[in-house]
PDB file of C-alpha atoms and ligand atoms in Angstrom:
ATOM      1  CA  MET A1246     -68.645  -5.350   9.399  1.00  0.00           C
ATOM      2  CA  SER A1247     -65.534  -7.316  10.543  1.00  0.00           C
ATOM      3  CA  ILE A1248     -63.426  -9.827   8.538  1.00  0.00           C
ATOM      4  CA  ALA A1249     -65.159 -12.552  10.157  1.00  0.00           C
ATOM      5  CA  SER A1250     -68.523 -11.323   9.209  1.00  0.00           C
ATOM      6  CA  ILE A1251     -67.543 -10.485   5.559  1.00  0.00           C
ATOM      7  CA  LYS A1252     -66.685 -13.913   5.365  1.00  0.00           C
ATOM      8  CA  ALA A1253     -69.326 -15.831   6.656  1.00  0.00           C
ATOM      9  CA  GLN A1254     -71.594 -13.504   4.281  1.00  0.00           C
ATOM     10  CA  LEU A1255     -69.496 -14.493   1.586  1.00  0.00           C
ATOM     11  CA  ALA A1256     -69.946 -18.012   2.767  1.00  0.00           C
ATOM     12  CA  GLN A1257     -73.683 -17.695   3.405  1.00  0.00           C
ATOM     13  CA  TYR A1258     -74.123 -16.813  -0.746  1.00  0.00           C
ATOM     14  CA  GLY A1259     -71.470 -19.011  -2.035  1.00  0.00           C
ATOM     15  CA  ILE A1260     -69.821 -16.124  -3.176  1.00  0.00           C
ATOM     16  CA  ASN A1261     -66.027 -15.646  -4.164  1.00  0.00           C
ATOM     17  CA  PRO A1262     -64.597 -11.617  -4.528  1.00  0.00           C
ATOM     18  CA  ASN A1263     -64.584 -10.950  -7.494  1.00  0.00           C
ATOM     19  CA  ARG A1264     -61.227  -9.232  -8.335  1.00  0.00           C
ATOM     20  CA  ALA A1265     -61.999  -7.993 -11.479  1.00  0.00           C
ATOM     21  CA  LEU A1266     -64.579  -5.627  -9.735  1.00  0.00           C
ATOM     22  CA  GLY A1267     -62.405  -4.465  -6.923  1.00  0.00           C
ATOM     23  CA  GLN A1268     -63.759  -6.380  -4.443  1.00  0.00           C
ATOM     24  CA  ASN A1269     -62.067  -5.327  -1.679  1.00  0.00           C
ATOM     25  CA  PHE A1270     -64.813  -4.737   1.327  1.00  0.00           C
ATOM     26  CA  LEU A1271     -65.000  -3.044   4.044  1.00  0.00           C
ATOM     27  CA  ALA A1272     -64.063  -4.442   7.194  1.00  0.00           C
ATOM     28  CA  ASP A1273     -63.719  -1.608   9.814  1.00  0.00           C
ATOM     29  CA  ASP A1274     -66.977   0.069  11.299  1.00  0.00           C
ATOM     30  CA  ASP A1275     -65.362   3.568  12.454  1.00  0.00           C
ATOM     31  CA  ALA A1276     -64.233   4.337   8.795  1.00  0.00           C
ATOM     32  CA  ALA A1277     -67.615   3.514   7.554  1.00  0.00           C
ATOM     33  CA  GLU A1278     -69.430   5.507  10.443  1.00  0.00           C
ATOM     34  CA  ALA A1279     -66.835   8.770   9.552  1.00  0.00           C
ATOM     35  CA  ILE A1280     -67.487   8.818   5.470  1.00  0.00           C
ATOM     36  CA  ALA A1281     -71.443   8.592   6.772  1.00  0.00           C
ATOM     37  CA  ALA A1282     -70.790  11.212   9.272  1.00  0.00           C
ATOM     38  CA  SER A1283     -69.479  13.402   6.419  1.00  0.00           C
ATOM     39  CA  CYS A1284     -72.368  13.146   4.451  1.00  0.00           C
ATOM     40  CA  LYS A1285     -75.246  15.481   3.917  1.00  0.00           C
ATOM     41  CA  GLY A1286     -78.630  15.207   3.052  1.00  0.00           C
ATOM     42  CA  ALA A1287     -79.697  12.679   0.246  1.00  0.00           C
ATOM     43  CA  VAL A1288     -76.773  10.087  -0.981  1.00  0.00           C
ATOM     44  CA  ILE A1289     -75.743   8.356  -3.805  1.00  0.00           C
ATOM     45  CA  GLU A1290     -73.302   5.460  -2.762  1.00  0.00           C
ATOM     46  CA  ILE A1291     -71.082   4.072  -5.316  1.00  0.00           C
ATOM     47  CA  GLY A1292     -70.073   0.395  -5.262  1.00  0.00           C
ATOM     48  CA  PRO A1293     -72.299  -0.682  -2.128  1.00  0.00           C
ATOM     49  CA  GLY A1294     -71.077  -4.424  -1.958  1.00  0.00           C
ATOM     50  CA  MET A1295     -72.657  -6.236   0.963  1.00  0.00           C
ATOM     51  CA  GLY A1296     -73.751  -3.364   2.636  1.00  0.00           C
ATOM     52  CA  ALA A1297     -71.032  -2.553   5.161  1.00  0.00           C
ATOM     53  CA  LEU A1298     -70.714   1.660   4.002  1.00  0.00           C
ATOM     54  CA  THR A1299     -74.944   1.267   3.449  1.00  0.00           C
ATOM     55  CA  GLU A1300     -75.850   0.480   6.356  1.00  0.00           C
ATOM     56  CA  LYS A1301     -74.671   3.430   7.983  1.00  0.00           C
ATOM     57  CA  LEU A1302     -75.772   5.815   5.403  1.00  0.00           C
ATOM     58  CA  LEU A1303     -79.401   4.065   6.125  1.00  0.00           C
ATOM     59  CA  ASN A1304     -79.211   5.230   9.845  1.00  0.00           C
ATOM     60  CA  ARG A1305     -79.160   8.587   8.794  1.00  0.00           C
ATOM     61  CA  GLU A1306     -83.313   8.598   8.080  1.00  0.00           C
ATOM     62  CA  ALA A1307     -81.957  10.182   4.422  1.00  0.00           C
ATOM     63  CA  PRO A1308     -82.798   8.754   1.242  1.00  0.00           C
ATOM     64  CA  VAL A1309     -80.393   6.418   0.137  1.00  0.00           C
ATOM     65  CA  ALA A1310     -79.269   4.637  -3.631  1.00  0.00           C
ATOM     66  CA  ALA A1311     -76.498   2.873  -4.069  1.00  0.00           C
ATOM     67  CA  ILE A1312     -75.113   2.068  -7.683  1.00  0.00           C
ATOM     68  CA  GLU A1313     -73.968  -1.840  -7.715  1.00  0.00           C
ATOM     69  CA  ILE A1314     -72.989  -4.104 -11.333  1.00  0.00           C
ATOM     70  CA  ASP A1315     -72.654  -7.338  -9.310  1.00  0.00           C
ATOM     71  CA  ARG A1316     -76.075  -9.106  -9.081  1.00  0.00           C
ATOM     72  CA  ARG A1317     -75.066 -11.338  -6.354  1.00  0.00           C
ATOM     73  CA  MET A1318     -74.669  -7.681  -4.163  1.00  0.00           C
ATOM     74  CA  ALA A1319     -77.534  -6.547  -5.663  1.00  0.00           C
ATOM     75  CA  GLU A1320     -79.063 -10.323  -3.950  1.00  0.00           C
ATOM     76  CA  ILE A1321     -77.607  -9.579  -0.508  1.00  0.00           C
ATOM     77  CA  LEU A1322     -78.251  -6.052  -0.354  1.00  0.00           C
ATOM     78  CA  ARG A1323     -82.511  -6.008  -1.131  1.00  0.00           C
ATOM     79  CA  SER A1324     -82.117  -9.096   1.592  1.00  0.00           C
ATOM     80  CA  ARG A1325     -80.320  -6.772   4.021  1.00  0.00           C
ATOM     81  CA  PHE A1326     -81.761  -3.416   3.199  1.00  0.00           C
ATOM     82  CA  GLY A1327     -85.277  -4.138   0.992  1.00  0.00           C
ATOM     83  CA  ASP A1328     -86.911  -1.282   0.262  1.00  0.00           C
ATOM     84  CA  LYS A1329     -84.998   1.456   2.302  1.00  0.00           C
ATOM     85  CA  LEU A1330     -82.468   1.182   0.298  1.00  0.00           C
ATOM     86  CA  ILE A1331     -82.691   2.498  -3.918  1.00  0.00           C
ATOM     87  CA  LEU A1332     -81.040  -0.171  -5.873  1.00  0.00           C
ATOM     88  CA  VAL A1333     -79.497   1.080  -9.570  1.00  0.00           C
ATOM     89  CA  GLU A1334     -78.570  -2.029 -10.578  1.00  0.00           C
ATOM     90  CA  GLY A1335     -75.938  -1.466 -13.281  1.00  0.00           C
ATOM     91  CA  ASP A1336     -72.479   0.307 -14.317  1.00  0.00           C
ATOM     92  CA  ALA A1337     -71.959   3.828 -12.186  1.00  0.00           C
ATOM     93  CA  LEU A1338     -69.979   4.749 -15.512  1.00  0.00           C
ATOM     94  CA  LYS A1339     -73.485   4.404 -17.775  1.00  0.00           C
ATOM     95  CA  ALA A1340     -75.464   5.186 -15.028  1.00  0.00           C
ATOM     96  CA  ASN A1341     -77.600   7.963 -15.239  1.00  0.00           C
ATOM     97  CA  ILE A1342     -76.747  10.015 -12.246  1.00  0.00           C
ATOM     98  CA  LYS A1343     -78.172  13.332 -12.724  1.00  0.00           C
ATOM     99  CA  ALA A1344     -81.708  11.115 -12.617  1.00  0.00           C
ATOM    100  CA  VAL A1345     -80.451   9.663  -9.818  1.00  0.00           C
ATOM    101  CA  ALA A1346     -79.754  12.709  -7.727  1.00  0.00           C
ATOM    102  CA  GLN A1347     -83.079  14.600  -9.135  1.00  0.00           C
ATOM    103  CA  SER A1348     -84.702  11.227  -7.809  1.00  0.00           C
ATOM    104  CA  LEU A1349     -83.752  11.651  -4.111  1.00  0.00           C
ATOM    105  CA  GLY A1350     -84.887  15.948  -4.196  1.00  0.00           C
ATOM    106  CA  GLY A1351     -81.803  17.139  -6.517  1.00  0.00           C
ATOM    107  CA  GLU A1352     -79.029  17.853  -4.343  1.00  0.00           C
ATOM    108  CA  VAL A1353     -76.825  15.143  -3.058  1.00  0.00           C
ATOM    109  CA  SER A1354     -73.873  13.944  -1.259  1.00  0.00           C
ATOM    110  CA  VAL A1355     -72.154  10.649  -2.932  1.00  0.00           C
ATOM    111  CA  ALA A1356     -69.708   8.099  -1.135  1.00  0.00           C
ATOM    112  CA  GLY A1357     -68.073   5.425  -2.054  1.00  0.00           C
ATOM    113  CA  ASN A1358     -65.464   2.313  -1.301  1.00  0.00           C
ATOM    114  CA  LEU A1359     -64.608   3.423  -4.840  1.00  0.00           C
ATOM    115  CA  PRO A1360     -63.629  -0.042  -7.101  1.00  0.00           C
ATOM    116  CA  TYR A1361     -59.891   0.925  -7.980  1.00  0.00           C
ATOM    117  CA  TYR A1362     -60.384   0.263 -11.475  1.00  0.00           C
ATOM    118  CA  ILE A1363     -63.203   2.757 -12.050  1.00  0.00           C
ATOM    119  CA  THR A1364     -61.824   5.419  -9.640  1.00  0.00           C
ATOM    120  CA  THR A1365     -60.778   8.037 -12.300  1.00  0.00           C
ATOM    121  CA  PRO A1366     -63.343   7.864 -15.054  1.00  0.00           C
ATOM    122  CA  ILE A1367     -65.952   7.778 -12.045  1.00  0.00           C
ATOM    123  CA  CYS A1368     -64.836  10.801 -10.395  1.00  0.00           C
ATOM    124  CA  THR A1369     -64.363  12.329 -13.671  1.00  0.00           C
ATOM    125  CA  ARG A1370     -67.786  11.859 -14.353  1.00  0.00           C
ATOM    126  CA  LEU A1371     -69.948  12.941 -10.595  1.00  0.00           C
ATOM    127  CA  ILE A1372     -67.737  16.067 -11.844  1.00  0.00           C
ATOM    128  CA  THR A1373     -69.215  16.299 -14.876  1.00  0.00           C
ATOM    129  CA  CYS A1374     -72.532  15.028 -15.347  1.00  0.00           C
ATOM    130  CA  GLY A1375     -74.395  17.311 -14.139  1.00  0.00           C
ATOM    131  CA  ALA A1376     -75.915  16.644 -11.272  1.00  0.00           C
ATOM    132  CA  ASN A1377     -76.142  18.283  -8.196  1.00  0.00           C
ATOM    133  CA  ILE A1378     -73.513  16.873  -5.891  1.00  0.00           C
ATOM    134  CA  ARG A1379     -72.409  19.092  -3.245  1.00  0.00           C
ATOM    135  CA  TYR A1380     -70.458  17.150  -1.096  1.00  0.00           C
ATOM    136  CA  MET A1381     -68.317  13.473  -1.909  1.00  0.00           C
ATOM    137  CA  THR A1382     -66.488  11.547   0.138  1.00  0.00           C
ATOM    138  CA  LEU A1383     -64.447   9.084  -1.564  1.00  0.00           C
ATOM    139  CA  MET A1384     -62.610   5.847  -0.333  1.00  0.00           C
ATOM    140  CA  MET A1385     -60.058   5.301  -3.185  1.00  0.00           C
ATOM    141  CA  GLN A1386     -56.486   3.938  -3.023  1.00  0.00           C
ATOM    142  CA  LYS A1387     -53.576   6.613  -1.914  1.00  0.00           C
ATOM    143  CA  GLU A1388     -51.839   6.335  -5.333  1.00  0.00           C
ATOM    144  CA  ALA A1389     -55.547   7.730  -7.143  1.00  0.00           C
ATOM    145  CA  ALA A1390     -55.181  10.229  -3.914  1.00  0.00           C
ATOM    146  CA  GLU A1391     -52.514  12.439  -4.956  1.00  0.00           C
ATOM    147  CA  ARG A1392     -53.912  12.964  -8.073  1.00  0.00           C
ATOM    148  CA  PHE A1393     -56.444  15.498  -5.970  1.00  0.00           C
ATOM    149  CA  PHE A1394     -53.676  17.539  -4.973  1.00  0.00           C
ATOM    150  CA  ALA A1395     -51.154  17.544  -7.246  1.00  0.00           C
ATOM    151  CA  GLU A1396     -49.594  20.222  -8.790  1.00  0.00           C
ATOM    152  CA  PRO A1397     -48.751  21.532 -12.423  1.00  0.00           C
ATOM    153  CA  GLY A1398     -44.955  19.464 -13.309  1.00  0.00           C
ATOM    154  CA  ASP A1399     -45.838  16.627 -10.761  1.00  0.00           C
ATOM    155  CA  ARG A1400     -46.016  13.212 -12.190  1.00  0.00           C
ATOM    156  CA  VAL A1401     -49.939  12.877 -11.592  1.00  0.00           C
ATOM    157  CA  TYR A1402     -51.143  16.147 -12.522  1.00  0.00           C
ATOM    158  CA  GLY A1403     -53.901  15.414 -14.972  1.00  0.00           C
ATOM    159  CA  PRO A1404     -57.357  16.198 -15.821  1.00  0.00           C
ATOM    160  CA  LEU A1405     -58.690  14.848 -12.750  1.00  0.00           C
ATOM    161  CA  THR A1406     -57.081  17.143 -11.130  1.00  0.00           C
ATOM    162  CA  VAL A1407     -57.699  20.216 -12.896  1.00  0.00           C
ATOM    163  CA  LEU A1408     -61.685  19.343 -12.729  1.00  0.00           C
ATOM    164  CA  ALA A1409     -61.536  18.802  -9.019  1.00  0.00           C
ATOM    165  CA  GLN A1410     -59.633  21.330  -7.899  1.00  0.00           C
ATOM    166  CA  HIS A1411     -61.582  24.372 -10.152  1.00  0.00           C
ATOM    167  CA  TYR A1412     -65.380  22.894  -8.505  1.00  0.00           C
ATOM    168  CA  TYR A1413     -64.119  21.275  -5.415  1.00  0.00           C
ATOM    169  CA  ASP A1414     -62.317  21.976  -2.164  1.00  0.00           C
ATOM    170  CA  ILE A1415     -60.504  18.914  -1.258  1.00  0.00           C
ATOM    171  CA  ASN A1416     -59.494  17.451   2.271  1.00  0.00           C
ATOM    172  CA  THR A1417     -57.998  14.190   3.301  1.00  0.00           C
ATOM    173  CA  LEU A1418     -60.660  12.178   5.875  1.00  0.00           C
ATOM    174  CA  LEU A1419     -58.582   9.369   6.855  1.00  0.00           C
ATOM    175  CA  ARG A1420     -55.738   6.687   5.677  1.00  0.00           C
ATOM    176  CA  LEU A1421     -56.497   3.254   6.128  1.00  0.00           C
ATOM    177  CA  SER A1422     -54.536   0.587   5.814  1.00  0.00           C
ATOM    178  CA  ARG A1423     -54.838  -2.552   4.074  1.00  0.00           C
ATOM    179  CA  GLU A1424     -55.358  -4.411   6.725  1.00  0.00           C
ATOM    180  CA  ALA A1425     -58.989  -2.640   6.907  1.00  0.00           C
ATOM    181  CA  TYR A1426     -60.224  -4.862   4.094  1.00  0.00           C
ATOM    182  CA  TYR A1427     -61.350  -7.886   2.957  1.00  0.00           C
ATOM    183  CA  PRO A1428     -59.819  -9.642   0.625  1.00  0.00           C
ATOM    184  CA  GLN A1429     -56.404  -7.435   1.360  1.00  0.00           C
ATOM    185  CA  PRO A1430     -55.936  -5.432  -1.356  1.00  0.00           C
ATOM    186  CA  GLU A1431     -51.849  -4.164  -2.373  1.00  0.00           C
ATOM    187  CA  VAL A1432     -52.117  -1.214  -1.319  1.00  0.00           C
ATOM    188  CA  ASP A1433     -53.255   1.446   1.977  1.00  0.00           C
ATOM    189  CA  SER A1434     -55.866   3.317   0.927  1.00  0.00           C
ATOM    190  CA  VAL A1435     -57.580   7.669   1.277  1.00  0.00           C
ATOM    191  CA  VAL A1436     -60.625   9.003   1.850  1.00  0.00           C
ATOM    192  CA  LEU A1437     -61.139  12.565   0.593  1.00  0.00           C
ATOM    193  CA  CYS A1438     -63.848  14.887   1.227  1.00  0.00           C
ATOM    194  CA  LEU A1439     -64.675  17.028  -1.745  1.00  0.00           C
ATOM    195  CA  GLU A1440     -67.007  20.054  -0.747  1.00  0.00           C
ATOM    196  CA  ARG A1441     -68.514  21.888  -3.727  1.00  0.00           C
ATOM    197  CA  LYS A1442     -67.070  26.126  -4.552  1.00  0.00           C
ATOM    198  CA  GLN A1443     -68.392  28.855  -5.980  1.00  0.00           C
ATOM    199  CA  ALA A1444     -66.802  28.057  -9.143  1.00  0.00           C
ATOM    200  CA  GLU A1445     -67.498  29.698 -12.262  1.00  0.00           C
ATOM    201  CA  ALA A1446     -69.270  26.906 -14.583  1.00  0.00           C
ATOM    202  CA  HIS A1447     -66.859  25.749 -17.719  1.00  0.00           C
ATOM    203  CA  PRO A1448     -68.904  23.257 -20.170  1.00  0.00           C
ATOM    204  CA  ALA A1449     -65.306  23.490 -22.414  1.00  0.00           C
ATOM    205  CA  LEU A1450     -63.339  22.348 -19.445  1.00  0.00           C
ATOM    206  CA  GLN A1451     -63.201  18.663 -19.641  1.00  0.00           C
ATOM    207  CA  TRP A1452     -63.013  18.963 -23.244  1.00  0.00           C
ATOM    208  CA  VAL A1453     -60.065  21.381 -22.856  1.00  0.00           C
ATOM    209  CA  LEU A1454     -58.310  19.241 -20.428  1.00  0.00           C
ATOM    210  CA  GLU A1455     -58.734  16.131 -22.511  1.00  0.00           C
ATOM    211  CA  SER A1456     -57.134  17.278 -25.854  1.00  0.00           C
ATOM    212  CA  ALA A1457     -54.742  19.418 -23.973  1.00  0.00           C
ATOM    213  CA  PHE A1458     -52.986  16.256 -22.125  1.00  0.00           C
ATOM    214  CA  ALA A1459     -53.972  13.869 -25.144  1.00  0.00           C
ATOM    215  CA  MET A1460     -50.336  13.633 -25.885  1.00  0.00           C
ATOM    216  CA  ARG A1461     -48.619  14.280 -22.716  1.00  0.00           C
ATOM    217  CA  ARG A1462     -44.907  15.128 -23.976  1.00  0.00           C
ATOM    218  CA  LYS A1463     -46.611  17.177 -27.034  1.00  0.00           C
ATOM    219  CA  THR A1464     -47.285  21.148 -26.796  1.00  0.00           C
ATOM    220  CA  LEU A1465     -50.696  22.570 -25.810  1.00  0.00           C
ATOM    221  CA  ALA A1466     -50.466  24.154 -29.415  1.00  0.00           C
ATOM    222  CA  ASN A1467     -50.034  20.833 -31.646  1.00  0.00           C
ATOM    223  CA  ASN A1468     -52.439  19.031 -28.967  1.00  0.00           C
ATOM    224  CA  LEU A1469     -55.025  21.388 -29.426  1.00  0.00           C
ATOM    225  CA  LYS A1470     -54.658  21.414 -33.006  1.00  0.00           C
ATOM    226  CA  ALA A1471     -54.926  18.376 -33.749  1.00  0.00           C
ATOM    227  CA  ALA A1472     -58.292  18.820 -31.618  1.00  0.00           C
ATOM    228  CA  GLY A1473     -59.334  21.377 -34.043  1.00  0.00           C
ATOM    229  CA  ILE A1474     -58.568  24.436 -33.145  1.00  0.00           C
ATOM    230  CA  SER A1475     -57.445  26.603 -35.826  1.00  0.00           C
ATOM    231  CA  ASP A1476     -54.145  28.377 -35.799  1.00  0.00           C
ATOM    232  CA  LYS A1477     -55.970  32.047 -35.653  1.00  0.00           C
ATOM    233  CA  ARG A1478     -57.790  30.975 -32.896  1.00  0.00           C
ATOM    234  CA  LEU A1479     -54.907  29.337 -30.830  1.00  0.00           C
ATOM    235  CA  ASN A1480     -53.168  32.657 -31.339  1.00  0.00           C
ATOM    236  CA  GLU A1481     -56.077  34.295 -30.098  1.00  0.00           C
ATOM    237  CA  ILE A1482     -56.403  32.213 -27.066  1.00  0.00           C
ATOM    238  CA  CYS A1483     -53.062  31.953 -25.962  1.00  0.00           C
ATOM    239  CA  GLU A1484     -52.707  35.944 -26.404  1.00  0.00           C
ATOM    240  CA  ALA A1485     -55.962  36.285 -24.131  1.00  0.00           C
ATOM    241  CA  VAL A1486     -54.731  34.070 -21.310  1.00  0.00           C
ATOM    242  CA  GLY A1487     -51.029  35.186 -21.177  1.00  0.00           C
ATOM    243  CA  ILE A1488     -49.389  32.213 -22.268  1.00  0.00           C
ATOM    244  CA  GLY A1489     -47.682  30.708 -25.594  1.00  0.00           C
ATOM    245  CA  GLY A1490     -48.648  28.324 -27.491  1.00  0.00           C
ATOM    246  CA  ASN A1491     -45.297  26.421 -26.918  1.00  0.00           C
ATOM    247  CA  ILE A1492     -46.023  25.294 -23.288  1.00  0.00           C
ATOM    248  CA  ARG A1493     -47.317  21.781 -22.582  1.00  0.00           C
ATOM    249  CA  ALA A1494     -50.742  20.855 -20.235  1.00  0.00           C
ATOM    250  CA  GLU A1495     -48.643  19.946 -17.432  1.00  0.00           C
ATOM    251  CA  ARG A1496     -47.707  23.180 -16.537  1.00  0.00           C
ATOM    252  CA  LEU A1497     -50.375  24.723 -16.845  1.00  0.00           C
ATOM    253  CA  THR A1498     -52.355  26.323 -13.412  1.00  0.00           C
ATOM    254  CA  THR A1499     -56.090  25.040 -12.977  1.00  0.00           C
ATOM    255  CA  ALA A1500     -56.894  29.163 -13.189  1.00  0.00           C
ATOM    256  CA  GLN A1501     -55.312  28.983 -16.840  1.00  0.00           C
ATOM    257  CA  PHE A1502     -57.279  25.900 -17.875  1.00  0.00           C
ATOM    258  CA  ALA A1503     -60.818  27.524 -16.930  1.00  0.00           C
ATOM    259  CA  ALA A1504     -59.529  30.784 -18.664  1.00  0.00           C
ATOM    260  CA  ILE A1505     -58.613  28.476 -21.747  1.00  0.00           C
ATOM    261  CA  SER A1506     -61.971  27.052 -21.505  1.00  0.00           C
ATOM    262  CA  GLY A1507     -64.010  30.343 -20.821  1.00  0.00           C
ATOM    263  CA  GLU A1508     -62.146  31.928 -24.276  1.00  0.00           C
ATOM    264  CA  ILE A1509     -63.469  28.735 -26.214  1.00  0.00           C
ATOM    265  CA  GLU A1510     -67.185  28.446 -25.144  1.00  0.00           C
ATOM    266  CA  LYS A1511     -67.027  32.749 -25.560  1.00  0.00           C
ATOM    267  CA  GLY A1512     -65.484  32.599 -29.525  1.00  0.00           C
ATOM    268  CA  GLY A1513     -65.880  28.778 -30.376  1.00  0.00           C
ATOM    269  CA  LYS A1514     -62.981  26.713 -31.542  1.00  0.00           C
TER     270      LYS A1514
HETATM  271  N1  LIG B 266     -68.866  -0.581  -0.162  1.00  0.00           N
HETATM  272  C1  LIG B 266     -68.340  -1.729  -0.141  1.00  0.00           C
HETATM  273  C2  LIG B 266     -67.408  -2.216   1.380  1.00  0.00           C
HETATM  274  O1  LIG B 266     -67.138  -0.536   1.118  1.00  0.00           O
HETATM  275  O2  LIG B 266     -67.218  -2.799   1.592  1.00  0.00           O
HETATM  276  C3  LIG B 266     -68.028  -2.204  -0.895  1.00  0.00           C
HETATM  277  C4  LIG B 266     -66.677  -2.194  -1.996  1.00  0.00           C
HETATM  278  S1  LIG B 266     -65.879  -2.588  -3.376  1.00  0.00           S
HETATM  279  C5  LIG B 266     -64.199  -1.709  -3.091  1.00  0.00           C
HETATM  280  C6  LIG B 266     -65.867  -1.931  -4.768  1.00  0.00           C
HETATM  281  C7  LIG B 266     -67.868  -2.268  -5.003  1.00  0.00           C
HETATM  282  O3  LIG B 266     -67.845  -1.676  -6.099  1.00  0.00           O
HETATM  283  C8  LIG B 266     -67.691  -3.788  -5.690  1.00  0.00           C
HETATM  284  O4  LIG B 266     -69.352  -4.311  -5.044  1.00  0.00           O
HETATM  285  C9  LIG B 266     -68.735  -4.003  -7.008  1.00  0.00           C
HETATM  286  O5  LIG B 266     -69.007  -5.243  -7.417  1.00  0.00           O
HETATM  287  C10 LIG B 266     -68.801  -3.090  -7.107  1.00  0.00           C
HETATM  288  N2  LIG B 266     -68.413  -2.167  -8.303  1.00  0.00           N
HETATM  289  C11 LIG B 266     -67.277  -2.446  -9.557  1.00  0.00           C
HETATM  290  N3  LIG B 266     -67.973  -1.583 -10.628  1.00  0.00           N
HETATM  291  C12 LIG B 266     -68.740  -0.991 -10.686  1.00  0.00           C
HETATM  292  C13 LIG B 266     -69.132  -0.829 -11.564  1.00  0.00           C
HETATM  293  N4  LIG B 266     -68.836  -0.043 -12.896  1.00  0.00           N
HETATM  294  N5  LIG B 266     -70.477   0.467 -11.301  1.00  0.00           N
HETATM  295  C14 LIG B 266     -71.031   0.245  -9.929  1.00  0.00           C
HETATM  296  N6  LIG B 266     -70.555  -0.382  -9.225  1.00  0.00           N
HETATM  297  C15 LIG B 266     -69.476  -1.501  -8.892  1.00  0.00           C
END
């Protein structure tokens, strides 16, 4: 969709973009085509808006489900795509993504021009919700994308970094300037491609990360104890993983977090 056609569509439906919902619509057909081309099989789209990306996804002839919170957008999507699109009206942070994936046949790709205010929670949810998501192609603000490539000690290194790097290979597909959107956001964007790798499943990993990073300036030992790990277990876990409890979470590698999770899964808290 061009900026002119986005404006025309908004005018036709009497809609003002809702900034609180991160409504910066994509006005770059080549980018939308590239995102659609990177998906494999059935796709779940997060935040379809007026359908700039949805249209390209539907052209691929594999089923597409889209989760949209704004009723006004849902109305436009229904009139544009009818029954071709499986529209889930609601909050992507609350929707049962696993059930949506199962309804599409199991293994899915996820795509989306993510609303900036839910980037971290929705990515975390996509990784941890138990749905069979093999590929993700996600457009986000440049600063948010940095989190996916961060290394221990970096300012933006955190739970999402570790979850994403443990379960997925991550590559940059596109960089887009702010001019590729209407209304224009204040920052540039990046499109990341994530492909699931053969990684051991660690059901405790999310809990470990949330606990370990709860207070960034505190040590691993203090954070894990505050989350309910006994002194005895803490010593056993640190010894098994080969780390000291005085380290801060931001210094631990993805492999060390996976090892801590493995110890907790084996021997409890
Ligand atoms: N995909 C469209 C495009 O590229 O033009 C719209 C992208 S716009 C950045 C984000 C979209 O996500 C908006 O349509 C917005 O209403 C929707 N949205 C915002 N918060 C949401 C949430 N929690 N769950 C589902 N959709 C949401």
